């Protein structure tokens, strides 16, 4: 009898610690994650499907099952949680993207990325906001304010950088990947900055000064967030290089890299900066310096650990979005007919199409005017892919929509607010499934059939050797048997004729002379006795 009472008391204690609904939700999502991994493996060679679409469709099916089980009643498992998305799911995805990105290709196209991500997003924001303000009155939207219409522009200007990772291949199309994904990261940060600025905007007093304030705020957030991410990456590199963590435990090296990356994101959010930009540049810096300072075991572990966490978070997000799309409360609160929902969603997506086309093609052609060599210009088919791949909208769009049109409990105050949320969800589902599934075949048809890409590294400059010779100091031999002094080229002239290559060359000289001796990196790996990398270094330097 005493034993039975003890078991009952333990059962009661367990019920008080663990919520049954929470345990059920975790079990459901973990089961769906396993199913997505298996199905994704089976569809690996399929040109039309990818993990994001699979997870989204599986989430829709699971949401429908939950509705049938609960007899079309509300369920906690279907509620979108902004904190879960922004604090736990997004950071590992963006960090791993920065950690794995091909830095040379990314920074080579950095000017184009900034033009698309900043100027392009502002253009899209203005057109979408203006179009919504002028057209939505015809649908009977009477409770939406000017601030709501500006928020709609910021919400729908955010591209889905997560889905871009799966529909574009960094090895097959490095130029498109670096530009579209890089633009997506900057675009998300710009959209969130615009959205936050709209929240604090006094709509009764809008003028040129307001636009200048918005520009100043964005520039401050962009450069401060970037500097914080670089500082976090350099600090981790210096600590690991100086203290030789691998001498005692590779686990400490891996843990320190993960924690400092996440800490940079949280500090950025705490300071009101862009955590997305911070953790992205933190990943770039860590891959350039910190990763080369750790032991060989830690390099392998961190590379796969970061990729695994990113993969799980990506899959979880699309499952989450798919299940949330069938949250019955939102659809009941909107009280809209299917025709109205389709009409509003179509109008929103048409504004997205127009808003993106309004900056992709003009900016691409403007940048072409400043490129003298034909091989470095962005051809029309590349411009079309950049427009097409950037039309996908994702979890950032839904999270911002909830933040604008729902209260802290997830409920909405008006029918118009509910209709905006449901219409945004329709736009996200349609753009992800349709454009996400067609992007790969479209790239194969337009680009991969051509034997030679128009943006290959080989076409950067006519002769890398000629550029190197121009930089030789007076009296330095050219290395081709000619001992006559070589003339040192003017840095300004070289910058004008070969801007990207010149900046890269000067950065490499600065990096090798000042940065790597302090922060480590390739060629400056510290000797750690007993570690695999230390043994390799010792063998390499043994005469």
Short mmCIF file of C-alpha atoms in Angstrom, two decimals:
data_model
loop_
_atom_site.label_atom_id
_atom_site.label_comp_id
_atom_site.label_asym_id
_atom_site.label_seq_id
_atom_site.Cartn_x
_atom_site.Cartn_y
_atom_site.Cartn_z
CA UNK A 1 0.00 0.00 0.00
CA UNK A 2 2.83 2.35 0.90
CA UNK A 3 4.55 1.49 -2.37
CA UNK A 4 1.35 2.29 -4.33
CA UNK A 5 1.02 5.65 -2.57
CA UNK A 6 4.66 6.38 -3.37
CA UNK A 7 4.11 5.61 -7.07
CA UNK A 8 0.98 7.79 -7.15
CA UNK A 9 2.81 10.68 -5.50
CA UNK A 10 5.67 10.37 -8.02
CA UNK A 11 3.13 10.33 -10.87
CA UNK A 12 1.47 13.47 -9.50
CA UNK A 13 4.87 15.16 -9.19
CA UNK A 14 5.73 14.22 -12.77
CA UNK A 15 2.41 15.65 -14.04
CA UNK A 16 3.16 18.90 -12.22
CA UNK A 17 6.62 19.13 -13.80
CA UNK A 18 5.74 18.12 -17.36
CA UNK A 19 2.68 19.42 -19.16
CA UNK A 20 0.99 16.61 -21.08
CA UNK A 21 0.28 18.87 -24.06
CA UNK A 22 3.93 19.94 -24.17
CA UNK A 23 5.14 16.34 -24.18
CA UNK A 24 2.66 15.46 -26.91
CA UNK A 25 3.73 18.43 -29.02
CA UNK A 26 7.42 17.51 -28.68
CA UNK A 27 6.72 13.88 -29.60
CA UNK A 28 4.71 14.95 -32.66
CA UNK A 29 7.40 17.33 -33.92
CA UNK A 30 10.23 14.87 -33.31
CA UNK A 31 8.32 12.19 -35.19
CA UNK A 32 7.72 14.56 -38.06
CA UNK A 33 11.40 15.58 -38.09
CA UNK A 34 12.43 11.94 -38.42
CA UNK A 35 9.89 11.46 -41.21
CA UNK A 36 11.23 14.54 -43.04
CA UNK A 37 14.80 13.24 -42.85
CA UNK A 38 13.76 9.85 -44.26
CA UNK A 39 11.59 11.32 -47.02
CA UNK A 40 14.26 13.89 -47.86
CA UNK A 41 16.79 11.10 -48.25
CA UNK A 42 14.48 9.24 -50.62
CA UNK A 43 13.87 12.41 -52.66
CA UNK A 44 17.52 13.51 -52.72
CA UNK A 45 17.85 13.14 -56.49
CA UNK A 46 14.43 14.58 -57.27
CA UNK A 47 14.76 17.88 -59.11
CA UNK A 48 11.33 19.15 -58.07
CA UNK A 49 11.34 18.45 -54.34
CA UNK A 50 13.52 19.48 -51.41
CA UNK A 51 13.42 19.24 -47.62
CA UNK A 52 11.68 22.58 -47.14
CA UNK A 53 8.74 21.69 -49.39
CA UNK A 54 8.58 18.19 -47.90
CA UNK A 55 8.50 19.58 -44.36
CA UNK A 56 5.90 22.19 -45.29
CA UNK A 57 3.56 19.65 -46.87
CA UNK A 58 4.12 17.20 -44.03
CA UNK A 59 3.29 19.98 -41.57
CA UNK A 60 0.04 20.67 -43.42
CA UNK A 61 -0.89 16.98 -43.28
CA UNK A 62 -0.03 16.80 -39.56
CA UNK A 63 -2.04 19.97 -38.92
CA UNK A 64 -5.03 18.44 -40.67
CA UNK A 65 -4.70 15.29 -38.55
CA UNK A 66 -4.57 17.40 -35.37
CA UNK A 67 -7.72 19.24 -36.47
CA UNK A 68 -9.52 15.95 -37.07
CA UNK A 69 -8.42 14.56 -33.70
CA UNK A 70 -9.50 17.71 -31.84
CA UNK A 71 -12.74 17.89 -33.90
CA UNK A 72 -11.79 21.23 -35.45
CA UNK A 73 -11.13 22.91 -32.12
CA UNK A 74 -8.20 25.12 -31.16
CA UNK A 75 -4.96 23.34 -30.26
CA UNK A 76 -1.83 24.77 -28.65
CA UNK A 77 0.37 22.73 -30.95
CA UNK A 78 -0.69 24.90 -33.91
CA UNK A 79 0.19 28.32 -32.44
CA UNK A 80 3.16 30.13 -34.00
CA UNK A 81 5.59 31.36 -31.34
CA UNK A 82 7.75 34.31 -32.36
CA UNK A 83 10.22 33.86 -29.49
CA UNK A 84 10.82 30.23 -30.45
CA UNK A 85 11.55 31.27 -34.04
CA UNK A 86 13.74 34.34 -33.45
CA UNK A 87 15.62 33.14 -30.35
CA UNK A 88 16.18 29.43 -30.97
CA UNK A 89 15.57 28.44 -34.60
CA UNK A 90 16.90 31.32 -36.69
CA UNK A 91 20.38 31.87 -35.08
CA UNK A 92 21.89 28.43 -35.90
CA UNK A 93 20.68 28.69 -39.52
CA UNK A 94 22.17 32.12 -40.18
CA UNK A 95 25.38 31.34 -38.28
CA UNK A 96 26.02 28.13 -40.24
CA UNK A 97 25.32 29.97 -43.49
CA UNK A 98 28.02 32.51 -42.62
CA UNK A 99 30.33 29.74 -41.41
CA UNK A 100 30.00 27.71 -44.63
CA UNK A 101 29.76 30.54 -47.19
CA UNK A 102 32.47 30.87 -49.82
CA UNK A 103 33.98 34.12 -48.57
CA UNK A 104 35.84 35.08 -51.76
CA UNK A 105 32.73 34.84 -53.90
CA UNK A 106 30.59 36.55 -51.25
CA UNK A 107 32.84 39.58 -50.80
CA UNK A 108 33.51 39.79 -54.52
CA UNK A 109 29.79 40.47 -54.97
CA UNK A 110 29.42 42.44 -51.74
CA UNK A 111 28.49 45.72 -53.46
CA UNK A 112 25.76 44.02 -55.48
CA UNK A 113 24.51 42.25 -52.35
CA UNK A 114 24.27 45.53 -50.44
CA UNK A 115 22.48 47.26 -53.33
CA UNK A 116 19.90 44.49 -53.57
CA UNK A 117 19.58 43.95 -49.81
CA UNK A 118 19.30 47.61 -48.79
CA UNK A 119 18.27 49.80 -51.74
CA UNK A 120 16.17 47.03 -53.28
CA UNK A 121 14.35 46.26 -50.04
CA UNK A 122 13.52 49.95 -49.54
CA UNK A 123 12.14 50.16 -53.10
CA UNK A 124 10.06 47.02 -52.55
CA UNK A 125 8.87 48.35 -49.17
CA UNK A 126 7.68 51.63 -50.72
CA UNK A 127 5.88 50.00 -53.67
CA UNK A 128 4.15 47.31 -51.59
CA UNK A 129 3.05 49.82 -48.94
CA UNK A 130 1.75 52.26 -51.55
CA UNK A 131 -0.03 49.53 -53.52
CA UNK A 132 -1.68 48.11 -50.40
CA UNK A 133 -2.80 51.57 -49.28
CA UNK A 134 -4.35 52.41 -52.67
CA UNK A 135 -5.97 49.05 -53.44
CA UNK A 136 -7.07 47.53 -50.15
CA UNK A 137 -9.81 50.09 -49.58
CA UNK A 138 -11.68 48.38 -52.43
CA UNK A 139 -11.79 45.17 -50.40
CA UNK A 140 -13.49 46.98 -47.53
CA UNK A 141 -10.48 47.27 -45.20
CA UNK A 142 -11.66 50.03 -42.89
CA UNK A 143 -9.83 49.30 -39.64
CA UNK A 144 -6.29 49.23 -41.04
CA UNK A 145 -4.26 52.37 -40.35
CA UNK A 146 -1.45 53.98 -42.33
CA UNK A 147 0.97 52.34 -39.91
CA UNK A 148 -0.53 48.94 -40.78
CA UNK A 149 -0.02 49.54 -44.51
CA UNK A 150 3.60 50.56 -43.93
CA UNK A 151 4.05 47.41 -41.83
CA UNK A 152 2.63 45.31 -44.69
CA UNK A 153 5.36 46.69 -46.95
CA UNK A 154 8.08 45.76 -44.45
CA UNK A 155 6.55 42.31 -43.82
CA UNK A 156 6.29 41.29 -47.48
CA UNK A 157 9.70 42.70 -48.38
CA UNK A 158 11.42 39.98 -46.31
CA UNK A 159 12.65 37.17 -48.58
CA UNK A 160 13.09 33.62 -47.32
CA UNK A 161 16.85 33.17 -46.96
CA UNK A 162 16.28 29.76 -45.33
CA UNK A 163 14.59 28.30 -48.40
CA UNK A 164 17.30 29.83 -50.61
CA UNK A 165 19.83 27.55 -48.93
CA UNK A 166 17.97 24.51 -50.24
CA UNK A 167 16.97 25.60 -53.74
CA UNK A 168 20.37 27.06 -54.73
CA UNK A 169 23.61 25.09 -54.73
CA UNK A 170 26.77 26.89 -53.62
CA UNK A 171 29.00 24.68 -55.78
CA UNK A 172 26.91 24.60 -58.97
CA UNK A 173 25.86 28.27 -59.01
CA UNK A 174 28.27 30.14 -56.70
CA UNK A 175 27.43 33.57 -58.09
CA UNK A 176 23.67 33.16 -57.73
CA UNK A 177 24.02 31.58 -54.30
CA UNK A 178 26.24 34.34 -52.93
CA UNK A 179 24.10 37.16 -54.34
CA UNK A 180 20.62 35.75 -53.61
CA UNK A 181 21.46 34.34 -50.19
CA UNK A 182 23.63 37.30 -49.21
CA UNK A 183 20.86 39.63 -50.30
CA UNK A 184 18.41 37.53 -48.28
CA UNK A 185 20.38 37.96 -45.07
CA UNK A 186 20.77 41.73 -45.55
CA UNK A 187 17.17 41.89 -46.76
CA UNK A 188 15.83 40.21 -43.61
CA UNK A 189 17.82 42.61 -41.45
CA UNK A 190 16.60 45.61 -43.49
CA UNK A 191 12.97 44.44 -43.32
CA UNK A 192 13.14 43.98 -39.56
CA UNK A 193 14.75 47.41 -39.14
CA UNK A 194 12.04 48.99 -41.31
CA UNK A 195 9.35 47.09 -39.40
CA UNK A 196 10.69 48.25 -36.02
CA UNK A 197 10.98 51.80 -37.34
CA UNK A 198 7.34 51.71 -38.47
CA UNK A 199 6.27 50.66 -34.97
CA UNK A 200 7.77 53.80 -33.45
CA UNK A 201 6.81 56.08 -36.34
CA UNK A 202 4.58 59.08 -35.80
CA UNK A 203 2.33 58.81 -38.87
CA UNK A 204 0.90 62.27 -38.26
CA UNK A 205 4.26 63.88 -39.00
CA UNK A 206 5.92 62.17 -41.97
CA UNK A 207 8.35 64.13 -44.14
CA UNK A 208 11.82 64.22 -45.61
CA UNK A 209 13.32 64.40 -42.14
CA UNK A 210 11.59 61.13 -41.23
CA UNK A 211 13.17 59.40 -44.24
CA UNK A 212 16.60 60.70 -43.25
CA UNK A 213 16.08 59.45 -39.71
CA UNK A 214 15.15 56.02 -41.04
CA UNK A 215 18.26 55.98 -43.23
CA UNK A 216 20.48 57.05 -40.35
CA UNK A 217 18.94 54.45 -38.04
CA UNK A 218 19.48 51.69 -40.57
CA UNK A 219 23.09 52.63 -41.29
CA UNK A 220 23.80 52.74 -37.56
CA UNK A 221 22.20 49.34 -36.99
CA UNK A 222 23.91 47.79 -40.03
CA UNK A 223 27.45 48.86 -39.20
CA UNK A 224 27.07 48.38 -35.43
CA UNK A 225 25.61 44.88 -35.86
CA UNK A 226 28.35 43.94 -38.30
CA UNK A 227 31.05 45.28 -35.99
CA UNK A 228 29.62 43.33 -33.04
CA UNK A 229 29.66 40.09 -35.05
CA UNK A 230 33.25 40.68 -36.20
CA UNK A 231 34.31 41.49 -32.63
CA UNK A 232 32.71 38.31 -31.27
CA UNK A 233 34.44 36.20 -33.93
CA UNK A 234 37.84 37.81 -33.32
CA UNK A 235 37.47 37.45 -29.54
CA UNK A 236 36.75 33.73 -29.84
CA UNK A 237 39.75 33.32 -32.17
CA UNK A 238 42.08 35.17 -29.80
CA UNK A 239 40.91 33.24 -26.71
CA UNK A 240 41.26 29.82 -28.34
CA UNK A 241 44.60 30.69 -29.96
CA UNK A 242 46.05 32.09 -26.73
CA UNK A 243 44.78 29.54 -24.20
CA UNK A 244 45.18 26.34 -26.30
CA UNK A 245 41.90 24.77 -25.19
CA UNK A 246 42.60 21.69 -27.29
CA UNK A 247 45.50 20.80 -25.00
CA UNK A 248 42.98 19.55 -22.42
CA UNK A 249 39.61 19.15 -24.14
CA UNK A 250 38.29 19.57 -27.65
CA UNK A 251 34.80 19.76 -26.13
CA UNK A 252 35.66 23.13 -24.62
CA UNK A 253 36.71 24.48 -28.01
CA UNK A 254 33.45 23.42 -29.65
CA UNK A 255 31.35 24.69 -26.74
CA UNK A 256 33.11 28.06 -26.71
CA UNK A 257 32.55 28.61 -30.43
CA UNK A 258 28.85 27.74 -30.17
CA UNK A 259 28.24 29.81 -27.05
CA UNK A 260 30.08 32.90 -28.27
CA UNK A 261 28.22 32.82 -31.58
CA UNK A 262 24.88 32.58 -29.78
CA UNK A 263 25.98 35.21 -27.25
CA UNK A 264 26.70 37.66 -30.07
CA UNK A 265 23.16 37.17 -31.38
CA UNK A 266 21.59 37.70 -27.97
CA UNK A 267 23.73 40.76 -27.24
CA UNK A 268 22.66 42.27 -30.56
CA UNK A 269 19.00 41.72 -29.72
CA UNK A 270 19.54 43.09 -26.22
CA UNK A 271 21.14 46.24 -27.63
CA UNK A 272 18.36 46.70 -30.21
CA UNK A 273 20.62 45.76 -33.14
CA UNK A 274 20.17 43.20 -35.92
CA UNK A 275 21.01 39.77 -34.52
CA UNK A 276 20.82 38.29 -38.02
CA UNK A 277 23.68 40.43 -39.33
CA UNK A 278 25.68 39.97 -36.13
CA UNK A 279 25.59 36.17 -36.07
CA UNK A 280 26.14 35.98 -39.85
CA UNK A 281 29.38 37.97 -39.74
CA UNK A 282 30.37 36.17 -36.55
CA UNK A 283 30.17 32.92 -38.54
CA UNK A 284 32.28 34.36 -41.37
CA UNK A 285 35.00 35.55 -38.97
CA UNK A 286 35.01 32.29 -36.99
CA UNK A 287 35.44 30.25 -40.17
CA UNK A 288 38.35 32.49 -41.23
CA UNK A 289 40.23 32.60 -37.93
CA UNK A 290 38.79 30.55 -35.04
CA UNK A 291 38.19 27.33 -36.96
CA UNK A 292 41.86 27.12 -37.94
CA UNK A 293 42.98 27.55 -34.32
CA UNK A 294 41.22 24.48 -32.95
CA UNK A 295 42.39 20.87 -33.13
CA UNK A 296 41.60 18.61 -36.04
CA UNK A 297 38.96 16.77 -34.00
CA UNK A 298 37.26 20.06 -33.16
CA UNK A 299 37.30 21.16 -36.80
CA UNK A 300 35.47 18.05 -37.90
CA UNK A 301 33.09 18.18 -34.95
CA UNK A 302 32.15 21.86 -35.28
CA UNK A 303 31.69 21.69 -39.04
CA UNK A 304 29.21 18.84 -38.79
CA UNK A 305 27.61 20.06 -35.54
CA UNK A 306 26.82 23.51 -36.98
CA UNK A 307 25.45 21.97 -40.18
CA UNK A 308 23.32 19.48 -38.23
CA UNK A 309 21.81 22.13 -35.93
CA UNK A 310 21.06 24.32 -38.95
CA UNK A 311 19.44 21.44 -40.82
CA UNK A 312 17.20 20.51 -37.87
CA UNK A 313 16.19 24.15 -37.32
CA UNK A 314 15.37 24.63 -41.02
CA UNK A 315 13.20 21.51 -41.11
CA UNK A 316 11.52 22.43 -37.83
CA UNK A 317 10.63 25.90 -39.14
CA UNK A 318 8.87 24.59 -42.23
CA UNK A 319 7.03 21.97 -40.19
CA UNK A 320 6.00 24.69 -37.79
CA UNK A 321 4.76 26.97 -40.57
CA UNK A 322 2.84 24.13 -42.23
CA UNK A 323 1.07 23.17 -39.00
CA UNK A 324 0.38 26.78 -38.06
CA UNK A 325 -1.34 27.35 -41.41
CA UNK A 326 -4.20 25.16 -40.16
CA UNK A 327 -4.70 27.00 -36.88
CA UNK A 328 -8.50 27.13 -37.05
CA UNK A 329 -8.87 30.19 -34.79
CA UNK A 330 -7.30 32.57 -37.31
CA UNK A 331 -9.54 31.41 -40.13
CA UNK A 332 -12.66 31.70 -37.98
CA UNK A 333 -11.69 35.19 -36.75
CA UNK A 334 -11.13 36.49 -40.29
CA UNK A 335 -14.73 35.59 -41.20
CA UNK A 336 -13.82 35.89 -44.88
CA UNK A 337 -15.13 33.91 -47.79
CA UNK A 338 -12.69 31.76 -49.81
CA UNK A 339 -12.97 34.22 -52.69
CA UNK A 340 -11.99 37.15 -50.48
CA UNK A 341 -9.03 35.27 -49.01
CA UNK A 342 -7.80 34.27 -52.46
CA UNK A 343 -8.31 37.80 -53.80
CA UNK A 344 -6.41 39.49 -50.96
CA UNK A 345 -3.61 36.90 -51.14
CA UNK A 346 -3.33 37.29 -54.91
CA UNK A 347 -3.13 41.06 -54.55
CA UNK A 348 -0.41 40.77 -51.92
CA UNK A 349 1.60 38.37 -54.06
CA UNK A 350 1.18 40.57 -57.14
CA UNK A 351 2.65 43.45 -55.14
CA UNK A 352 5.54 41.18 -54.14
CA UNK A 353 6.17 40.31 -57.82
CA UNK A 354 6.11 43.95 -58.88
CA UNK A 355 8.12 45.17 -55.89
CA UNK A 356 10.94 42.69 -56.54
CA UNK A 357 11.02 43.25 -60.31
CA UNK A 358 11.18 47.00 -59.71
CA UNK A 359 14.66 46.75 -58.22
CA UNK A 360 16.26 43.50 -59.44
CA UNK A 361 16.36 44.33 -63.15
CA UNK A 362 17.20 48.08 -62.82
CA UNK A 363 19.94 47.57 -60.21
CA UNK A 364 21.45 44.65 -62.14
CA UNK A 365 21.60 46.72 -65.33
CA UNK A 366 22.99 49.75 -63.49
CA UNK A 367 25.81 47.61 -62.05
CA UNK A 368 26.46 46.25 -65.55
CA UNK A 369 27.14 49.80 -66.74
CA UNK A 370 30.11 50.01 -64.36
CA UNK A 371 31.57 46.68 -65.47
CA UNK A 372 33.83 47.07 -68.49
CA UNK A 373 34.36 43.40 -69.31
CA UNK A 374 31.46 41.45 -70.81
CA UNK A 375 32.27 38.31 -68.88
CA UNK A 376 31.62 39.96 -65.51
CA UNK A 377 28.23 41.44 -66.36
CA UNK A 378 24.99 39.96 -65.05
CA UNK A 379 23.16 38.46 -68.01
CA UNK A 380 19.38 38.58 -68.28
CA UNK A 381 18.89 34.91 -67.45
CA UNK A 382 20.86 35.41 -64.22
CA UNK A 383 18.74 38.46 -63.45
CA UNK A 384 15.59 36.41 -64.01
CA UNK A 385 16.77 33.67 -61.62
CA UNK A 386 17.66 36.31 -59.01
CA UNK A 387 14.16 37.76 -59.33
CA UNK A 388 12.49 34.35 -59.24
CA UNK A 389 14.47 32.84 -56.34
CA UNK A 390 13.86 35.92 -54.20
CA UNK A 391 10.06 35.67 -54.46
CA UNK A 392 9.81 33.01 -51.75
CA UNK A 393 8.47 34.24 -48.41
CA UNK A 394 8.96 32.32 -45.17
CA UNK A 395 8.90 32.28 -41.40
CA UNK A 396 10.25 35.83 -41.00
CA UNK A 397 7.23 37.10 -42.93
CA UNK A 398 4.83 35.15 -40.73
CA UNK A 399 6.60 36.20 -37.53
CA UNK A 400 6.43 39.90 -38.47
CA UNK A 401 2.80 39.49 -39.49
CA UNK A 402 1.93 38.05 -36.07
CA UNK A 403 3.88 40.83 -34.38
CA UNK A 404 1.85 43.49 -36.22
CA UNK A 405 -1.63 42.01 -36.36
CA UNK A 406 -1.87 39.79 -33.26
CA UNK A 407 -1.53 40.49 -29.56
CA UNK A 408 0.74 38.69 -27.09
CA UNK A 409 -1.73 35.80 -26.72
CA UNK A 410 -1.81 35.19 -30.47
CA UNK A 411 -5.39 36.41 -30.94
CA UNK A 412 -6.45 39.27 -33.21
CA UNK A 413 -8.61 42.26 -32.40
CA UNK A 414 -10.34 42.78 -35.77
CA UNK A 415 -11.44 40.74 -38.75
CA UNK A 416 -9.12 42.73 -40.99
CA UNK A 417 -6.11 41.82 -38.83
CA UNK A 418 -7.03 38.14 -38.94
CA UNK A 419 -7.49 38.31 -42.70
CA UNK A 420 -4.04 39.86 -43.10
CA UNK A 421 -2.46 37.01 -41.13
CA UNK A 422 -4.27 34.29 -43.07
CA UNK A 423 -3.50 36.00 -46.40
CA UNK A 424 0.17 36.23 -45.45
CA UNK A 425 0.20 32.51 -44.66
CA UNK A 426 -1.33 31.75 -48.07
CA UNK A 427 1.37 33.85 -49.76
CA UNK A 428 4.10 31.99 -47.83
CA UNK A 429 2.68 28.54 -48.67
CA UNK A 430 2.14 29.34 -52.34
CA UNK A 431 5.51 31.00 -52.91
CA UNK A 432 7.46 28.29 -51.08
CA UNK A 433 5.78 25.32 -52.74
CA UNK A 434 5.45 26.72 -56.28
CA UNK A 435 8.59 28.82 -56.64
CA UNK A 436 10.67 26.55 -54.42
CA UNK A 437 9.86 23.48 -56.51
CA UNK A 438 10.40 25.16 -59.89
CA UNK A 439 13.66 27.00 -59.07
CA UNK A 440 15.96 23.98 -59.46
CA UNK A 441 14.59 22.88 -62.87
CA UNK A 442 14.61 26.51 -63.98
CA UNK A 443 18.28 26.88 -63.09
CA UNK A 444 19.09 23.64 -64.92
CA UNK A 445 17.25 24.84 -68.00
CA UNK A 446 18.66 28.37 -68.10
CA UNK A 447 22.14 28.10 -66.62
CA UNK A 448 23.59 24.64 -66.09
CA UNK A 449 23.16 23.63 -69.73
CA UNK A 450 25.80 26.22 -70.62
CA UNK A 451 29.27 24.81 -70.37
CA UNK A 452 30.82 28.04 -69.16
CA UNK A 453 29.27 30.38 -66.65
CA UNK A 454 29.46 34.08 -67.36
CA UNK A 455 30.59 34.83 -63.83
CA UNK A 456 33.38 32.35 -63.29
CA UNK A 457 36.40 33.27 -61.27
CA UNK A 458 38.60 32.88 -64.34
CA UNK A 459 37.03 35.97 -65.91
CA UNK A 460 37.67 38.29 -62.99
CA UNK A 461 40.70 39.96 -64.58
CA UNK A 462 42.65 39.35 -67.80
CA UNK A 463 45.75 38.13 -65.99
CA UNK A 464 46.28 37.57 -62.31
CA UNK A 465 50.02 37.46 -62.96
CA UNK A 466 49.92 40.91 -64.56
CA UNK A 467 48.16 42.27 -61.50
CA UNK A 468 50.74 40.69 -59.19
CA UNK A 469 53.58 42.21 -61.19
CA UNK A 470 52.04 45.65 -60.89
CA UNK A 471 52.24 45.36 -57.12
CA UNK A 472 55.91 44.37 -56.98
CA UNK A 473 58.16 46.70 -55.06
CA UNK A 474 60.93 48.45 -57.03
CA UNK A 475 63.90 46.14 -57.43
CA UNK A 476 61.91 42.97 -56.68
CA UNK A 477 62.44 40.28 -59.34
CA UNK A 478 59.47 39.19 -61.37
CA UNK A 479 60.20 35.47 -60.92
CA UNK A 480 60.49 34.79 -64.64
CA UNK A 481 64.23 35.06 -64.97
CA UNK A 482 64.10 38.80 -65.43
CA UNK A 483 66.13 40.47 -62.69
CA UNK A 484 65.35 44.00 -63.82
CA UNK A 485 63.45 46.23 -61.39
CA UNK A 486 59.73 46.07 -61.72
CA UNK A 487 57.70 49.23 -61.55
CA UNK A 488 55.26 49.44 -58.66
CA UNK A 489 51.78 50.25 -59.87
CA UNK A 490 49.65 53.03 -58.46
CA UNK A 491 47.21 51.60 -55.90
CA UNK A 492 44.57 54.13 -56.95
CA UNK A 493 44.98 53.27 -60.64
CA UNK A 494 44.77 49.56 -59.86
CA UNK A 495 41.71 50.14 -57.70
CA UNK A 496 39.99 51.89 -60.61
CA UNK A 497 40.90 49.24 -63.19
CA UNK A 498 40.59 46.08 -61.04
CA UNK A 499 38.62 47.14 -57.93
CA UNK A 500 37.61 43.72 -56.59
CA UNK A 501 40.95 42.03 -57.19
CA UNK A 502 42.88 45.01 -55.81
CA UNK A 503 40.86 45.17 -52.60
CA UNK A 504 41.25 41.40 -52.19
CA UNK A 505 45.01 41.61 -52.74
CA UNK A 506 45.46 44.49 -50.29
CA UNK A 507 43.29 42.74 -47.72
CA UNK A 508 45.33 39.55 -47.98
CA UNK A 509 48.55 41.50 -47.38
CA UNK A 510 47.01 43.26 -44.35
CA UNK A 511 45.53 40.00 -43.07
CA UNK A 512 48.82 38.09 -43.31
CA UNK A 513 50.86 40.88 -41.74
CA UNK A 514 48.62 42.07 -38.91
CA UNK A 515 45.50 39.94 -38.33
CA UNK A 516 46.58 36.30 -38.58
CA UNK A 517 49.64 36.62 -36.32
CA UNK A 518 47.30 37.86 -33.57
CA UNK A 519 44.09 35.94 -34.19
CA UNK A 520 45.42 32.84 -35.96
CA UNK A 521 44.01 31.31 -39.10
CA UNK A 522 45.28 29.26 -42.01
CA UNK A 523 49.07 29.07 -41.82
CA UNK A 524 49.14 30.40 -38.24
CA UNK A 525 47.82 27.37 -36.37
CA UNK A 526 49.33 27.14 -32.87
CA UNK A 527 51.30 24.02 -31.98
CA UNK A 528 49.33 21.94 -29.46
CA UNK A 529 51.29 18.90 -28.24
CA UNK A 530 49.34 15.68 -28.33
CA UNK A 531 46.59 16.92 -30.62
CA UNK A 532 46.06 15.63 -34.18
CA UNK A 533 46.58 19.12 -35.65
CA UNK A 534 49.63 19.66 -33.46
CA UNK A 535 51.16 16.37 -34.59
CA UNK A 536 50.47 17.27 -38.20
CA UNK A 537 52.11 20.67 -37.73
CA UNK A 538 55.14 19.10 -36.06
CA UNK A 539 55.54 16.55 -38.86
CA UNK A 540 55.16 19.26 -41.47
CA UNK A 541 57.89 21.42 -39.94
CA UNK A 542 60.28 18.56 -39.20
CA UNK A 543 63.34 18.81 -41.49
#
